[in-house]
Amino acid sequence: QVQLVQSGVEVKKPGSSVKVSCQSSGGSFSDYAFSWMRQAPGQGLEWMGRIIPMADMTKYDQRFQDRVTISADTSRKTAYIEVASLRAEDTAVYYCARVGCSGGHCFFEFWGQGTLVIVSS
Amino acid sequence: DIQMTQSPSSLSASIGDRVTITCRASQTISNYLNWYQQKPGQAPKLLIYAASTLQSGVPSRFSGSGSGTDFTLTITSLQPEDFATYYCQQSYRFPNTFGQGTNLEI
């Protein structure tokens, strides 16, 4: 059974950076893409970007491209998202998800439990 | 970016009811449309992909339809565990975008 386990709660000051991890178990890591989403308190889901670890290929939403870096360590079966220059509006639960595909259609099949990032002075 | 608009934003229903949630894309996305269910404090869960294919393990009272720009999620015979927020998401083009969510409450 595939499980994605994310790192714990982070409290950060405005202007600092945060790096959240997502460790995969129970299945292949390199063969799949991993996406990152976030959800501000009481709000909907925003897709931020994704990585294909095997090819080290990334794709970002343009809104986050300047401040977000997604990476992966295949030896640790772990994906990461780093958000720089944090501001209060970045306070959210950050989710990783493994992308599944079938018949050319892709979807977020397995999700991590979420990591709460609080940005506050 | 492709905008996804769900309606209604919230919906009240009773156990045993049949409910329908709609999702409209700002441009055609063929059938590259997925549906997720999210309960408070939990990560979203995939229900349906490719507009109408039920994910393994999801009860058959959930169904999806549509193509192009207009899509629906239907839940027949609502069960207590179905009260949650539902999101559509397009996988036609990056950035993948979600609808704003529909809160289904008792």
Tab-separated table of C-alpha atoms in Angstrom:
chain	number	residue	atom	x	y	z
A	1	GLN	CA	0.000	0.000	0.000
A	2	VAL	CA	1.436	3.363	-1.036
A	3	GLN	CA	1.928	5.861	1.796
A	4	LEU	CA	3.181	9.417	1.644
A	5	VAL	CA	4.398	10.790	4.964
A	6	GLN	CA	5.100	14.502	5.234
A	7	SER	CA	7.221	16.428	7.696
A	8	GLY	CA	5.705	18.242	10.666
A	9	VAL	CA	4.277	21.646	11.440
A	10	GLU	CA	6.496	24.650	10.668
A	11	VAL	CA	6.292	28.133	12.153
A	12	LYS	CA	8.309	30.687	10.200
A	13	LYS	CA	8.994	34.412	10.212
A	14	PRO	CA	8.106	36.552	7.191
A	15	GLY	CA	10.983	36.673	4.721
A	16	SER	CA	12.388	33.282	5.725
A	17	SER	CA	12.180	29.955	3.857
A	18	VAL	CA	10.599	26.597	4.585
A	19	LYS	CA	11.316	23.147	3.187
A	20	VAL	CA	8.675	20.431	3.483
A	21	SER	CA	9.396	16.785	2.798
A	22	CYS	CA	7.223	13.938	1.515
A	23	GLN	CA	8.548	10.393	1.918
A	24	SER	CA	7.038	7.625	-0.177
A	25	SER	CA	6.757	3.991	0.845
A	26	GLY	CA	5.048	0.902	-0.481
A	27	GLY	CA	5.719	1.436	-4.157
A	28	SER	CA	8.068	2.762	-6.783
A	29	PHE	CA	9.251	6.334	-6.404
A	30	SER	CA	11.218	7.289	-9.480
A	31	ASP	CA	8.594	6.070	-11.947
A	32	TYR	CA	5.949	8.534	-10.828
A	33	ALA	CA	5.407	12.284	-10.777
A	34	PHE	CA	4.773	14.030	-7.489
A	35	SER	CA	2.739	17.211	-7.242
A	36	TRP	CA	2.486	19.783	-4.502
A	37	MET	CA	-0.703	21.628	-3.591
A	38	ARG	CA	-1.575	24.011	-0.812
A	39	GLN	CA	-4.753	24.968	0.984
A	40	ALA	CA	-5.036	28.219	2.943
A	41	PRO	CA	-7.306	28.142	6.015
A	42	GLY	CA	-10.926	27.735	4.925
A	43	GLN	CA	-9.963	27.942	1.250
A	44	GLY	CA	-9.708	25.664	-1.756
A	45	LEU	CA	-6.802	23.774	-3.288
A	46	GLU	CA	-4.011	25.377	-5.326
A	47	TRP	CA	-1.666	23.353	-7.489
A	48	MET	CA	1.888	24.637	-7.130
A	49	GLY	CA	4.050	22.368	-9.237
A	50	ARG	CA	5.317	18.860	-9.835
A	51	ILE	CA	8.465	16.804	-10.311
A	52	ILE	CA	9.262	13.600	-12.175
A	53	PRO	CA	12.135	12.227	-10.054
A	54	MET	CA	13.440	9.829	-12.712
A	55	ALA	CA	14.070	12.693	-15.120
A	56	ASP	CA	14.511	15.423	-12.501
A	57	MET	CA	11.979	17.426	-14.506
A	58	THR	CA	9.925	20.073	-12.815
A	59	LYS	CA	6.952	22.198	-13.774
A	60	TYR	CA	5.600	25.113	-11.775
A	61	ASP	CA	2.561	27.324	-11.679
A	62	GLN	CA	3.854	30.691	-12.880
A	63	ARG	CA	2.459	32.356	-9.761
A	64	PHE	CA	4.959	30.431	-7.627
A	65	GLN	CA	7.842	29.986	-10.054
A	66	ASP	CA	10.009	32.717	-8.531
A	67	ARG	CA	9.769	31.534	-4.929
A	68	VAL	CA	9.205	27.764	-5.054
A	69	THR	CA	11.679	24.941	-5.683
A	70	ILE	CA	10.553	21.324	-5.959
A	71	SER	CA	13.192	18.618	-5.718
A	72	ALA	CA	13.516	14.898	-5.045
A	73	ASP	CA	16.019	12.466	-3.559
A	74	THR	CA	15.475	9.092	-5.195
A	75	SER	CA	17.717	7.292	-2.705
A	76	ARG	CA	15.469	8.463	0.129
A	77	LYS	CA	12.246	8.155	-1.914
A	78	THR	CA	11.469	11.684	-0.809
A	79	ALA	CA	10.130	14.752	-2.585
A	80	TYR	CA	10.574	18.274	-1.272
A	81	ILE	CA	9.091	21.693	-1.721
A	82	GLU	CA	10.909	24.811	-0.620
A	83	VAL	CA	9.150	28.148	-0.448
A	84	ALA	CA	11.299	31.264	-0.105
A	85	SER	CA	10.527	34.850	0.943
A	86	LEU	CA	7.588	33.694	3.024
A	87	ARG	CA	4.709	36.059	3.675
A	88	ALA	CA	1.590	35.762	5.807
A	89	GLU	CA	-0.435	34.713	2.761
A	90	ASP	CA	1.703	31.552	2.491
A	91	THR	CA	0.135	30.240	5.698
A	92	ALA	CA	-1.512	27.024	4.540
A	93	VAL	CA	-1.514	23.246	4.663
A	94	TYR	CA	0.872	21.951	2.028
A	95	TYR	CA	0.075	18.575	0.445
A	96	CYS	CA	2.142	16.269	-1.710
A	97	ALA	CA	0.423	13.769	-3.978
A	98	ARG	CA	1.644	10.974	-6.218
A	99	VAL	CA	0.322	11.282	-9.737
A	100	GLY	CA	-1.321	8.214	-11.231
A	101	CYS	CA	-2.154	7.900	-14.907
A	102	SER	CA	-4.488	5.625	-16.816
A	103	GLY	CA	-5.326	5.772	-20.483
A	104	GLY	CA	-3.598	9.112	-20.825
A	105	HIS	CA	-5.518	10.667	-17.941
A	106	CYS	CA	-3.568	11.696	-14.862
A	107	PHE	CA	-4.856	12.352	-11.371
A	108	PHE	CA	-3.689	12.766	-7.778
A	109	GLU	CA	-3.991	9.193	-6.600
A	110	PHE	CA	-2.211	9.118	-3.247
A	111	TRP	CA	-1.875	12.060	-0.879
A	112	GLY	CA	0.303	12.921	2.073
A	113	GLN	CA	-1.325	13.896	5.350
A	114	GLY	CA	-0.496	17.576	4.863
A	115	THR	CA	1.983	19.912	6.553
A	116	LEU	CA	0.789	23.095	8.222
A	117	VAL	CA	3.074	26.048	7.581
A	118	ILE	CA	2.378	29.134	9.662
A	119	VAL	CA	4.014	32.419	8.708
A	120	SER	CA	3.885	34.915	11.525
A	121	SER	CA	6.079	37.545	13.072
B	1	ASP	CA	-4.957	29.327	-17.044
B	2	ILE	CA	-8.127	27.238	-17.213
B	3	GLN	CA	-10.673	28.403	-14.640
B	4	MET	CA	-12.891	25.809	-12.997
B	5	THR	CA	-16.202	26.961	-11.543
B	6	GLN	CA	-18.332	24.735	-9.335
B	7	SER	CA	-21.937	25.180	-8.386
B	8	PRO	CA	-23.405	25.366	-5.951
B	9	SER	CA	-20.771	26.491	-3.433
B	10	SER	CA	-22.755	24.819	-0.682
B	11	LEU	CA	-25.594	22.377	-0.624
B	12	SER	CA	-27.849	21.042	2.103
B	13	ALA	CA	-29.244	17.545	1.749
B	14	SER	CA	-30.556	14.633	3.771
B	15	ILE	CA	-29.608	10.995	4.156
B	16	GLY	CA	-30.938	9.060	1.181
B	17	ASP	CA	-31.121	12.094	-1.133
B	18	ARG	CA	-29.712	12.267	-4.635
B	19	VAL	CA	-27.463	15.278	-5.238
B	20	THR	CA	-25.696	16.719	-8.249
B	21	ILE	CA	-22.699	19.059	-8.277
B	22	THR	CA	-21.673	20.801	-11.458
B	23	CYS	CA	-18.268	21.953	-12.656
B	24	ARG	CA	-17.663	24.201	-15.645
B	25	ALA	CA	-14.320	24.796	-17.340
B	26	SER	CA	-13.442	28.145	-18.938
B	27	GLN	CA	-12.372	26.302	-22.100
B	28	THR	CA	-12.822	22.831	-23.463
B	29	ILE	CA	-10.916	20.136	-21.572
B	30	SER	CA	-12.344	17.041	-23.302
B	31	ASN	CA	-12.820	14.602	-20.415
B	32	TYR	CA	-9.675	15.528	-18.470
B	33	LEU	CA	-11.639	16.090	-15.293
B	34	ASN	CA	-11.205	14.564	-11.856
B	35	TRP	CA	-13.307	14.715	-8.691
B	36	TYR	CA	-12.074	14.623	-5.095
B	37	GLN	CA	-13.745	14.420	-1.702
B	38	GLN	CA	-12.265	16.156	1.328
B	39	LYS	CA	-13.365	15.817	4.923
B	40	PRO	CA	-12.336	18.291	7.638
B	41	GLY	CA	-8.747	17.813	8.749
B	42	GLN	CA	-8.036	15.231	6.051
B	43	ALA	CA	-6.301	15.187	2.709
B	44	PRO	CA	-8.478	15.009	-0.405
B	45	LYS	CA	-9.417	11.596	-1.742
B	46	LEU	CA	-9.745	10.737	-5.429
B	47	LEU	CA	-13.269	9.672	-6.385
B	48	ILE	CA	-13.481	9.841	-10.172
B	49	TYR	CA	-10.997	10.417	-12.980
B	50	ALA	CA	-11.415	10.970	-16.714
B	51	ALA	CA	-14.806	12.513	-15.938
B	52	SER	CA	-16.601	9.217	-15.373
B	53	THR	CA	-14.207	6.451	-14.252
B	54	LEU	CA	-14.739	5.424	-10.651
B	55	GLN	CA	-11.530	5.057	-8.672
B	56	SER	CA	-11.027	1.606	-7.170
B	57	GLY	CA	-12.767	1.225	-3.827
B	58	VAL	CA	-15.142	4.163	-4.287
B	59	PRO	CA	-18.813	3.231	-3.774
B	60	SER	CA	-20.961	2.939	-6.879
B	61	ARG	CA	-23.394	5.593	-5.599
B	62	PHE	CA	-20.834	8.116	-6.921
B	63	SER	CA	-20.879	8.790	-10.631
B	64	GLY	CA	-19.516	11.417	-12.986
B	65	SER	CA	-20.401	12.585	-16.451
B	66	GLY	CA	-19.665	15.300	-18.957
B	67	SER	CA	-17.236	16.331	-21.642
B	68	GLY	CA	-15.976	19.560	-23.128
B	69	THR	CA	-16.724	22.278	-20.591
B	70	ASP	CA	-19.588	20.954	-18.459
B	71	PHE	CA	-19.356	18.154	-15.936
B	72	THR	CA	-21.422	16.696	-13.112
B	73	LEU	CA	-20.804	14.619	-10.020
B	74	THR	CA	-23.855	12.736	-8.805
B	75	ILE	CA	-24.268	10.978	-5.492
B	76	THR	CA	-27.307	8.752	-5.185
B	77	SER	CA	-28.710	7.720	-1.818
B	78	LEU	CA	-26.533	9.973	0.372
B	79	GLN	CA	-24.847	8.279	3.315
B	80	PRO	CA	-23.636	9.995	6.511
B	81	GLU	CA	-20.007	9.631	5.439
B	82	ASP	CA	-20.674	11.557	2.186
B	83	PHE	CA	-21.034	14.917	3.912
B	84	ALA	CA	-17.826	16.629	2.894
B	85	THR	CA	-16.397	19.153	0.438
B	86	TYR	CA	-16.057	18.127	-3.199
B	87	TYR	CA	-13.570	19.537	-5.705
B	88	CYS	CA	-13.239	19.167	-9.442
B	89	GLN	CA	-9.804	19.461	-11.054
B	90	GLN	CA	-8.738	19.656	-14.682
B	91	SER	CA	-5.717	17.681	-15.887
B	92	TYR	CA	-5.906	18.903	-19.488
B	93	ARG	CA	-3.234	21.539	-19.190
B	94	PHE	CA	-0.740	22.970	-16.723
B	95	PRO	CA	-1.242	24.514	-14.321
B	96	ASN	CA	-3.680	21.924	-13.090
B	97	THR	CA	-6.513	23.895	-11.538
B	98	PHE	CA	-9.258	23.102	-9.061
B	99	GLY	CA	-12.778	24.337	-8.638
B	100	GLN	CA	-13.465	26.348	-5.510
B	101	GLY	CA	-15.239	23.438	-3.848
B	102	THR	CA	-18.797	22.465	-2.957
B	103	ASN	CA	-19.572	21.968	0.713
B	104	LEU	CA	-22.208	19.261	1.106
B	105	GLU	CA	-23.855	19.465	4.508
B	106	ILE	CA	-26.760	17.931	6.305
